[in-house]
PDB file of C-alpha atoms in Angstrom:
ATOM      1  CA  MET C   1      42.882 -89.164 -54.765  1.00 51.00           C
ATOM      2  CA  ASP C   2      42.436 -87.672 -58.223  1.00 53.00           C
ATOM      3  CA  ASN C   3      45.945 -88.819 -59.164  1.00 60.00           C
ATOM      4  CA  GLN C   4      44.580 -92.382 -59.163  1.00 66.00           C
ATOM      5  CA  PHE C   5      42.863 -91.671 -62.492  1.00 70.00           C
ATOM      6  CA  LYS C   6      45.424 -91.814 -65.272  1.00 73.00           C
ATOM      7  CA  PHE C   7      44.674 -92.035 -68.955  1.00 77.00           C
ATOM      8  CA  THR C   8      46.845 -94.682 -70.595  1.00 83.00           C
ATOM      9  CA  ASN C   9      46.776 -96.504 -73.892  1.00 86.00           C
ATOM     10  CA  SER C  10      45.071 -99.457 -72.231  1.00 86.00           C
ATOM     11  CA  VAL C  11      41.995 -97.344 -71.452  1.00 89.00           C
ATOM     12  CA  LEU C  12      41.066 -97.365 -75.138  1.00 90.00           C
ATOM     13  CA  GLY C  13      43.341-100.089 -76.464  1.00 93.00           C
ATOM     14  CA  GLY C  14      42.116-102.850 -74.136  1.00 93.00           C
ATOM     15  CA  PRO C  15      38.365-102.427 -74.785  1.00 95.00           C
ATOM     16  CA  LEU C  16      38.938-101.949 -78.507  1.00 95.00           C
ATOM     17  CA  PHE C  17      41.030-105.109 -78.720  1.00 95.00           C
ATOM     18  CA  PHE C  18      38.400-107.100 -76.804  1.00 96.00           C
ATOM     19  CA  VAL C  19      35.558-105.963 -79.064  1.00 96.00           C
ATOM     20  CA  LEU C  20      37.565-106.488 -82.239  1.00 96.00           C
ATOM     21  CA  MET C  21      38.300-110.035 -81.072  1.00 96.00           C
ATOM     22  CA  LEU C  22      34.544-110.666 -80.790  1.00 96.00           C
ATOM     23  CA  TRP C  23      34.049-109.432 -84.350  1.00 97.00           C
ATOM     24  CA  PHE C  24      36.957-111.529 -85.570  1.00 97.00           C
ATOM     25  CA  ILE C  25      35.500-114.683 -83.991  1.00 96.00           C
ATOM     26  CA  TYR C  26      32.138-113.933 -85.579  1.00 96.00           C
ATOM     27  CA  TRP C  27      33.866-113.390 -88.951  1.00 96.00           C
ATOM     28  CA  LEU C  28      35.566-116.789 -88.622  1.00 95.00           C
ATOM     29  CA  GLU C  29      32.209-118.391 -87.914  1.00 93.00           C
ATOM     30  CA  ILE C  30      30.473-117.023 -91.018  1.00 92.00           C
ATOM     31  CA  ARG C  31      33.548-117.187 -93.267  1.00 93.00           C
ATOM     32  CA  PHE C  32      34.298-120.868 -92.666  1.00 92.00           C
ATOM     33  CA  ASP C  33      30.746-121.907 -91.786  1.00 90.00           C
ATOM     34  CA  PHE C  34      31.571-122.841 -88.205  1.00 91.00           C
ATOM     35  CA  ASP C  35      28.893-123.371 -85.592  1.00 90.00           C
ATOM     36  CA  PHE C  36      30.226-121.998 -82.323  1.00 93.00           C
ATOM     37  CA  VAL C  37      26.818-121.993 -80.664  1.00 92.00           C
ATOM     38  CA  ARG C  38      27.416-125.510 -79.393  1.00 92.00           C
ATOM     39  CA  ASN C  39      30.405-124.172 -77.488  1.00 94.00           C
ATOM     40  CA  GLY C  40      28.123-122.059 -75.337  1.00 94.00           C
ATOM     41  CA  ILE C  41      26.844-122.827 -71.847  1.00 96.00           C
ATOM     42  CA  TYR C  42      24.471-125.765 -71.694  1.00 96.00           C
ATOM     43  CA  PRO C  43      23.276-125.902 -68.091  1.00 96.00           C
ATOM     44  CA  ARG C  44      23.931-128.884 -65.864  1.00 94.00           C
ATOM     45  CA  THR C  45      25.859-130.913 -68.430  1.00 94.00           C
ATOM     46  CA  PHE C  46      29.562-131.663 -68.362  1.00 94.00           C
ATOM     47  CA  SER C  47      30.102-130.637 -71.984  1.00 92.00           C
ATOM     48  CA  GLY C  48      28.207-127.419 -71.305  1.00 93.00           C
ATOM     49  CA  LEU C  49      30.875-126.285 -68.854  1.00 95.00           C
ATOM     50  CA  GLN C  50      33.111-125.262 -71.756  1.00 95.00           C
ATOM     51  CA  GLY C  51      30.726-122.384 -72.353  1.00 94.00           C
ATOM     52  CA  VAL C  52      31.794-120.807 -69.065  1.00 95.00           C
ATOM     53  CA  LEU C  53      34.945-119.718 -70.892  1.00 95.00           C
ATOM     54  CA  PHE C  54      33.747-119.541 -74.501  1.00 95.00           C
ATOM     55  CA  SER C  55      30.198-118.174 -74.334  1.00 95.00           C
ATOM     56  CA  PRO C  56      31.108-114.445 -73.977  1.00 95.00           C
ATOM     57  CA  PHE C  57      32.924-114.629 -77.327  1.00 96.00           C
ATOM     58  CA  ILE C  58      30.073-116.275 -79.266  1.00 95.00           C
ATOM     59  CA  HIS C  59      27.109-114.422 -80.789  1.00 94.00           C
ATOM     60  CA  SER C  60      24.136-115.693 -82.711  1.00 90.00           C
ATOM     61  CA  ASP C  61      23.926-112.979 -85.373  1.00 91.00           C
ATOM     62  CA  LEU C  62      25.180-109.553 -86.378  1.00 93.00           C
ATOM     63  CA  LYS C  63      22.502-107.703 -84.412  1.00 93.00           C
ATOM     64  CA  HIS C  64      23.376-109.619 -81.263  1.00 93.00           C
ATOM     65  CA  LEU C  65      27.049-108.746 -81.664  1.00 95.00           C
ATOM     66  CA  TYR C  66      26.366-105.087 -82.477  1.00 94.00           C
ATOM     67  CA  ASN C  67      24.105-104.607 -79.443  1.00 93.00           C
ATOM     68  CA  ASN C  68      26.852-105.914 -77.151  1.00 95.00           C
ATOM     69  CA  SER C  69      29.793-104.104 -78.756  1.00 96.00           C
ATOM     70  CA  LEU C  70      29.016-100.491 -77.859  1.00 95.00           C
ATOM     71  CA  PRO C  71      28.192-101.122 -74.164  1.00 95.00           C
ATOM     72  CA  LEU C  72      31.344-103.222 -73.854  1.00 96.00           C
ATOM     73  CA  LEU C  73      33.493-100.421 -75.284  1.00 96.00           C
ATOM     74  CA  VAL C  74      32.051 -97.836 -72.895  1.00 95.00           C
ATOM     75  CA  LEU C  75      32.004 -99.985 -69.769  1.00 96.00           C
ATOM     76  CA  LEU C  76      35.410-101.581 -70.274  1.00 96.00           C
ATOM     77  CA  ALA C  77      36.971 -98.147 -70.858  1.00 95.00           C
ATOM     78  CA  ALA C  78      35.307 -96.783 -67.717  1.00 94.00           C
ATOM     79  CA  LEU C  79      36.461 -99.802 -65.716  1.00 94.00           C
ATOM     80  CA  GLN C  80      40.045 -99.464 -66.935  1.00 93.00           C
ATOM     81  CA  PHE C  81      40.195 -95.726 -66.254  1.00 92.00           C
ATOM     82  CA  PHE C  82      38.547 -95.595 -62.833  1.00 91.00           C
ATOM     83  CA  TYR C  83      39.405 -99.062 -61.488  1.00 91.00           C
ATOM     84  CA  ALA C  84      42.688 -99.872 -63.225  1.00 89.00           C
ATOM     85  CA  LYS C  85      44.013-102.028 -60.366  1.00 88.00           C
ATOM     86  CA  GLN C  86      40.902-104.210 -60.264  1.00 90.00           C
ATOM     87  CA  SER C  87      39.943-104.213 -63.963  1.00 92.00           C
ATOM     88  CA  TYR C  88      41.511-107.478 -65.152  1.00 93.00           C
ATOM     89  CA  ALA C  89      40.400-109.391 -62.069  1.00 94.00           C
ATOM     90  CA  VAL C  90      36.833-108.104 -62.456  1.00 95.00           C
ATOM     91  CA  ILE C  91      36.722-109.143 -66.119  1.00 96.00           C
ATOM     92  CA  GLY C  92      38.278-112.570 -65.551  1.00 95.00           C
ATOM     93  CA  PHE C  93      36.399-113.565 -62.431  1.00 96.00           C
ATOM     94  CA  GLY C  94      33.247-111.891 -63.739  1.00 96.00           C
ATOM     95  CA  ILE C  95      33.243-114.177 -66.774  1.00 96.00           C
ATOM     96  CA  LEU C  96      33.883-117.273 -64.644  1.00 97.00           C
ATOM     97  CA  MET C  97      31.395-116.476 -61.871  1.00 97.00           C
ATOM     98  CA  SER C  98      28.557-115.417 -64.164  1.00 96.00           C
ATOM     99  CA  GLY C  99      29.176-118.435 -66.420  1.00 96.00           C
ATOM    100  CA  ILE C 100      29.144-120.952 -63.577  1.00 97.00           C
ATOM    101  CA  LEU C 101      26.020-119.415 -62.075  1.00 97.00           C
ATOM    102  CA  THR C 102      24.293-119.508 -65.455  1.00 96.00           C
ATOM    103  CA  TRP C 103      25.284-123.173 -65.766  1.00 96.00           C
ATOM    104  CA  PHE C 104      23.460-123.869 -62.498  1.00 95.00           C
ATOM    105  CA  ILE C 105      20.271-121.828 -62.977  1.00 94.00           C
ATOM    106  CA  GLY C 106      19.882-121.665 -66.760  1.00 92.00           C
ATOM    107  CA  ARG C 107      17.238-123.287 -68.930  1.00 92.00           C
ATOM    108  CA  SER C 108      18.145-126.365 -70.950  1.00 92.00           C
ATOM    109  CA  ASN C 109      19.391-124.416 -73.929  1.00 92.00           C
ATOM    110  CA  TYR C 110      22.638-122.924 -75.214  1.00 95.00           C
ATOM    111  CA  HIS C 111      23.477-119.601 -73.560  1.00 95.00           C
ATOM    112  CA  ILE C 112      25.865-117.403 -75.564  1.00 95.00           C
ATOM    113  CA  GLY C 113      26.889-113.756 -75.799  1.00 94.00           C
ATOM    114  CA  ALA C 114      28.812-111.127 -73.865  1.00 95.00           C
ATOM    115  CA  SER C 115      25.704-109.670 -72.247  1.00 95.00           C
ATOM    116  CA  GLY C 116      26.506-111.516 -69.013  1.00 95.00           C
ATOM    117  CA  LEU C 117      29.820-109.645 -68.833  1.00 96.00           C
ATOM    118  CA  ILE C 118      28.010-106.371 -69.536  1.00 96.00           C
ATOM    119  CA  TYR C 119      25.790-106.967 -66.520  1.00 97.00           C
ATOM    120  CA  VAL C 120      28.891-107.749 -64.439  1.00 97.00           C
ATOM    121  CA  LEU C 121      30.409-104.398 -65.415  1.00 97.00           C
ATOM    122  CA  VAL C 122      27.222-102.401 -64.847  1.00 96.00           C
ATOM    123  CA  SER C 123      26.688-103.983 -61.441  1.00 96.00           C
ATOM    124  CA  PHE C 124      30.308-103.599 -60.333  1.00 96.00           C
ATOM    125  CA  ILE C 125      30.739 -99.978 -61.455  1.00 95.00           C
ATOM    126  CA  PHE C 126      27.417 -98.847 -60.000  1.00 95.00           C
ATOM    127  CA  ILE C 127      27.662-100.554 -56.609  1.00 94.00           C
ATOM    128  CA  LYS C 128      31.383 -99.925 -56.146  1.00 92.00           C
ATOM    129  CA  GLY C 129      30.947 -96.208 -56.749  1.00 90.00           C
ATOM    130  CA  ILE C 130      28.203 -96.018 -54.125  1.00 91.00           C
ATOM    131  CA  LEU C 131      30.301 -97.978 -51.617  1.00 89.00           C
ATOM    132  CA  THR C 132      33.389 -95.782 -52.018  1.00 88.00           C
ATOM    133  CA  ARG C 133      31.321 -92.583 -51.570  1.00 84.00           C
ATOM    134  CA  TYR C 134      33.947 -90.716 -53.585  1.00 84.00           C
ATOM    135  CA  TYR C 135      32.227 -88.019 -55.585  1.00 85.00           C
ATOM    136  CA  ARG C 136      33.793 -88.881 -58.966  1.00 87.00           C
ATOM    137  CA  LEU C 137      32.911 -92.551 -58.646  1.00 89.00           C
ATOM    138  CA  VAL C 138      29.411 -91.766 -57.406  1.00 90.00           C
ATOM    139  CA  ALA C 139      28.944 -89.562 -60.476  1.00 91.00           C
ATOM    140  CA  LEU C 140      30.132 -92.476 -62.639  1.00 90.00           C
ATOM    141  CA  SER C 141      27.626 -94.770 -60.922  1.00 92.00           C
ATOM    142  CA  LEU C 142      24.791 -92.362 -61.649  1.00 93.00           C
ATOM    143  CA  ALA C 143      25.885 -92.038 -65.284  1.00 93.00           C
ATOM    144  CA  VAL C 144      25.967 -95.818 -65.693  1.00 92.00           C
ATOM    145  CA  ILE C 145      22.531 -96.298 -64.169  1.00 90.00           C
ATOM    146  CA  MET C 146      21.125 -93.542 -66.404  1.00 91.00           C
ATOM    147  CA  LEU C 147      22.568 -95.152 -69.534  1.00 90.00           C
ATOM    148  CA  TYR C 148      21.935 -98.801 -68.740  1.00 91.00           C
ATOM    149  CA  GLY C 149      19.334 -98.777 -65.971  1.00 87.00           C
ATOM    150  CA  GLY C 150      16.709-100.106 -68.368  1.00 88.00           C
ATOM    151  CA  MET C 151      18.689-103.334 -68.616  1.00 89.00           C
ATOM    152  CA  LEU C 152      17.411-104.340 -65.184  1.00 88.00           C
ATOM    153  CA  TRP C 153      14.118-105.454 -66.744  1.00 90.00           C
ATOM    154  CA  TYR C 154      15.936-108.214 -68.596  1.00 91.00           C
ATOM    155  CA  ILE C 155      16.990-110.074 -65.453  1.00 92.00           C
ATOM    156  CA  PHE C 156      13.392-111.241 -64.983  1.00 91.00           C
ATOM    157  CA  PRO C 157      11.916-114.308 -66.728  1.00 88.00           C
ATOM    158  CA  GLU C 158       9.283-114.040 -69.475  1.00 80.00           C
ATOM    159  CA  VAL C 159      10.227-110.461 -70.384  1.00 81.00           C
ATOM    160  CA  ASP C 160      11.800-111.765 -73.587  1.00 83.00           C
ATOM    161  CA  ASP C 161      12.005-115.501 -74.292  1.00 81.00           C
ATOM    162  CA  THR C 162      14.726-115.002 -76.906  1.00 85.00           C
ATOM    163  CA  ILE C 163      17.318-113.738 -74.411  1.00 89.00           C
ATOM    164  CA  SER C 164      19.134-115.438 -71.558  1.00 92.00           C
ATOM    165  CA  TRP C 165      17.716-113.685 -68.525  1.00 93.00           C
ATOM    166  CA  GLU C 166      19.575-116.253 -66.429  1.00 94.00           C
ATOM    167  CA  GLY C 167      22.901-115.000 -67.830  1.00 94.00           C
ATOM    168  CA  HIS C 168      21.889-111.406 -67.124  1.00 95.00           C
ATOM    169  CA  LEU C 169      20.896-112.223 -63.561  1.00 96.00           C
ATOM    170  CA  ALA C 170      24.097-114.206 -63.037  1.00 96.00           C
ATOM    171  CA  GLY C 171      26.153-111.264 -64.297  1.00 96.00           C
ATOM    172  CA  LEU C 172      24.349-108.829 -62.011  1.00 96.00           C
ATOM    173  CA  ILE C 173      24.931-111.037 -58.954  1.00 96.00           C
ATOM    174  CA  SER C 174      28.573-111.615 -59.906  1.00 96.00           C
ATOM    175  CA  GLY C 175      29.217-107.867 -60.224  1.00 95.00           C
ATOM    176  CA  LEU C 176      27.651-107.311 -56.814  1.00 95.00           C
ATOM    177  CA  VAL C 177      29.860-109.951 -55.200  1.00 96.00           C
ATOM    178  CA  LEU C 178      33.009-108.589 -56.865  1.00 96.00           C
ATOM    179  CA  SER C 179      32.247-105.025 -55.779  1.00 93.00           C
ATOM    180  CA  ILE C 180      32.209-106.213 -52.170  1.00 93.00           C
ATOM    181  CA  MET C 181      35.220-108.510 -52.513  1.00 91.00           C
ATOM    182  CA  TYR C 182      37.637-106.016 -54.044  1.00 88.00           C
ATOM    183  CA  LYS C 183      38.535-103.168 -51.709  1.00 83.00           C
ATOM    184  CA  THR C 184      39.625 -99.753 -52.950  1.00 77.00           C
ATOM    185  CA  PRO C 185      41.620 -98.171 -50.097  1.00 65.00           C
ATOM    186  CA  GLU C 186      43.142 -95.686 -52.544  1.00 63.00           C
ATOM    187  CA  PHE C 187      39.774 -93.896 -52.656  1.00 63.00           C
ATOM    188  CA  LYS C 188      39.306 -93.806 -48.893  1.00 65.00           C
ATOM    189  CA  LYS C 189      39.091 -90.304 -47.452  1.00 63.00           C
ATOM    190  CA  PRO C 190      42.254 -89.532 -45.441  1.00 59.00           C
ATOM    191  CA  ILE C 191      41.767 -88.846 -41.738  1.00 60.00           C
ATOM    192  CA  LYS C 192      42.600 -85.230 -40.847  1.00 58.00           C
ATOM    193  CA  TYR C 193      40.980 -84.827 -37.434  1.00 61.00           C
ATOM    194  CA  GLU C 194      40.875 -86.961 -34.328  1.00 61.00           C
ATOM    195  CA  TRP C 195      37.072 -87.050 -34.309  1.00 56.00           C
ATOM    196  CA  GLU C 196      37.112 -88.844 -37.687  1.00 58.00           C
ATOM    197  CA  ARG C 197      38.813 -91.875 -36.200  1.00 64.00           C
ATOM    198  CA  PRO C 198      36.524 -94.833 -35.386  1.00 64.00           C
ATOM    199  CA  GLU C 199      37.974 -95.184 -31.893  1.00 63.00           C
ATOM    200  CA  PHE C 200      37.271 -91.524 -31.017  1.00 65.00           C
ATOM    201  CA  ASP C 201      35.376 -91.131 -27.718  1.00 68.00           C
ATOM    202  CA  PRO C 202      33.728 -87.692 -27.251  1.00 67.00           C
ATOM    203  CA  ALA C 203      33.505 -88.251 -23.505  1.00 67.00           C
ATOM    204  CA  GLU C 204      37.315 -88.325 -23.271  1.00 68.00           C
ATOM    205  CA  ASP C 205      37.893 -85.281 -25.474  1.00 68.00           C
ATOM    206  CA  LYS C 206      38.704 -82.066 -23.565  1.00 69.00           C
ATOM    207  CA  PHE C 207      36.964 -79.833 -26.082  1.00 68.00           C
ATOM    208  CA  MET C 208      33.769 -81.914 -26.263  1.00 69.00           C
ATOM    209  CA  GLN C 209      33.562 -81.915 -22.489  1.00 67.00           C
ATOM    210  CA  ARG C 210      32.807 -78.180 -22.646  1.00 69.00           C
ATOM    211  CA  PHE C 211      29.357 -78.873 -24.170  1.00 72.00           C
ATOM    212  CA  ASP C 212      26.293 -80.389 -22.553  1.00 70.00           C
ATOM    213  CA  ALA C 213      23.811 -82.841 -24.116  1.00 68.00           C
ATOM    214  CA  ASN C 214      22.001 -79.949 -25.853  1.00 70.00           C
ATOM    215  CA  GLY C 215      25.162 -78.534 -27.385  1.00 66.00           C
ATOM    216  CA  ASN C 216      25.397 -75.582 -24.977  1.00 75.00           C
ATOM    217  CA  PHE C 217      28.787 -74.354 -23.857  1.00 70.00           C
ATOM    218  CA  VAL C 218      29.395 -74.976 -20.176  1.00 73.00           C
ATOM    219  CA  ASN C 219      32.288 -74.396 -17.846  1.00 70.00           C
ATOM    220  CA  LEU C 220      34.019 -77.365 -16.426  1.00 63.00           C
ATOM    221  CA  PRO C 221      33.445 -77.903 -12.694  1.00 65.00           C
ATOM    222  CA  VAL C 222      36.126 -76.410 -10.502  1.00 65.00           C
ATOM    223  CA  VAL C 223      38.129 -79.116  -8.850  1.00 62.00           C
ATOM    224  CA  GLU C 224      38.968 -78.146  -5.252  1.00 66.00           C
ATOM    225  CA  ILE C 225      42.397 -79.196  -4.167  1.00 66.00           C
ATOM    226  CA  GLU C 226      42.523 -80.233  -0.544  1.00 66.00           C
ATOM    227  CA  GLU C 227      45.390 -78.645   1.367  1.00 63.00           C
ATOM    228  CA  GLU C 228      47.475 -81.091   3.289  1.00 63.00           C
ATOM    229  CA  GLU C 229      48.481 -80.210   6.835  1.00 63.00           C
ATOM    230  CA  ALA C 230      52.111 -79.294   7.054  1.00 58.00           C
ATOM    231  CA  GLU C 231      54.200 -81.490   9.266  1.00 61.00           C
ATOM    232  CA  PRO C 232      56.103 -79.727  12.070  1.00 59.00           C
ATOM    233  CA  LEU C 233      59.660 -78.919  11.171  1.00 56.00           C
ATOM    234  CA  SER C 234      62.241 -80.925  12.931  1.00 57.00           C
ATOM    235  CA  SER C 235      65.766 -79.746  13.654  1.00 54.00           C
ATOM    236  CA  TYR C 236      68.437 -80.955  11.345  1.00 55.00           C
ATOM    237  CA  PHE C 237      70.624 -82.282  14.202  1.00 58.00           C
ATOM    238  CA  THR C 238      69.063 -84.418  16.872  1.00 64.00           C
ATOM    239  CA  SER C 239      70.746 -85.949  19.882  1.00 64.00           C
ATOM    240  CA  ASN C 240      69.844 -87.558  23.154  1.00 68.00           C
ATOM    241  CA  PHE C 241      72.856 -85.964  24.925  1.00 69.00           C
ATOM    242  CA  THR C 242      73.056 -82.516  26.438  1.00 71.00           C
ATOM    243  CA  VAL C 243      75.338 -80.198  24.505  1.00 66.00           C
ATOM    244  CA  ASP C 244      77.302 -77.499  26.402  1.00 70.00           C
ATOM    245  CA  TYR C 245      78.591 -74.476  24.557  1.00 67.00           C
ATOM    246  CA  ASP C 246      81.609 -72.399  25.690  1.00 72.00           C
ATOM    247  CA  ILE C 247      81.979 -68.789  24.662  1.00 71.00           C
ATOM    248  CA  VAL C 248      85.491 -68.048  23.403  1.00 70.00           C
ATOM    249  CA  VAL C 249      86.751 -64.509  22.977  1.00 67.00           C
ATOM    250  CA  ASN C 250      87.640 -63.618  19.435  1.00 65.00           C
ATOM    251  CA  GLU C 251      91.402 -63.099  19.476  1.00 62.00           C
ATOM    252  CA  LYS C 252      91.655 -61.706  15.981  1.00 59.00           C
ATOM    253  CA  ASN C 253      90.865 -58.179  17.168  1.00 56.00           C
ATOM    254  CA  GLU C 254      93.466 -58.197  19.927  1.00 55.00           C
ATOM    255  CA  SER C 255      96.576 -56.077  19.371  1.00 55.00           C
ATOM    256  CA  ARG C 256      99.840 -57.896  18.955  1.00 56.00           C
ATOM    257  CA  PRO C 257     102.868 -57.066  21.170  1.00 54.00           C
ATOM    258  CA  GLU C 258     105.469 -54.865  19.530  1.00 54.00           C
ATOM    259  CA  SER C 259     108.749 -56.494  18.667  1.00 46.00           C
TER     260      SER C 259
END
C-alpha cells in the first residue's frame, strides 16, 4: 500500500499555485481599489449565491489572508500526497458544499475567506485517516488534529463575532460528508487468511472445530461406521433346467498307432 504515496510536482506546485492566486486576487483588489467583499456569500439572497464560488478567494485584509495561507499550503500538500485520487474532487465539492451550507445557515452578512475550505480539509483528512485504519493515514490524522485541533472552538457562535463560525461549521460538516462518500479501496488491508473474510463461519472450519467454547483443544468425536450385512453370493449362471455332465476321456495322452 505504501506505493500509493508518490511525490510529484503537483504535491507542492498545486498548493503553491492556489495560495499565490489568493495573493494575486488580493493584490488586484488593493492595486485597483476593487471591492470584492460584495462578491462573497450573502445568505438567503439570490445575488449572494455567487459567493459560493468566489468567497474562498476573497479576504478582508492582509492578516486574514496570511492566517489562511500557511494552513492551506500544509493541508493541500498533505491532501495531494496522501489522497491524490480524491484531492481535486474534495477541493471542488468541498468549496461548493460548504458555500451552499453557509448560504443557508449564515447570518445576514457577507461571508468571505478560505477558512471554510481549511475546515473541509482538516475534517476530511482527520476522519478519513481514522476510517481507513491504515497506520500512515492514522498518523497523519493525529498530526492534523494536533496542529489544528484548536480550530474546533471557532465552529461555535459567540466565540468571536468577527469571524464566520457558520462557514467553519459548514466546512467541518462538508469534510465529514466527503470522507464518507469517497472510498479508498487502495488502502484496504489485503485478505491473506480465510478467517479474515466476512463470510467466514468458525463452525464450518475444520481447525476451529478442534476447540471448545473455552478455547481448549478437544478431539473430534469418533464417527462409527455401521457395517452393512453382506448379501449372499449368487452363482454367475442360473437356470431352471437340470444340466447333465458327461465325463470324456482325455485323448491327448493316448499313444498313436505306428505307421
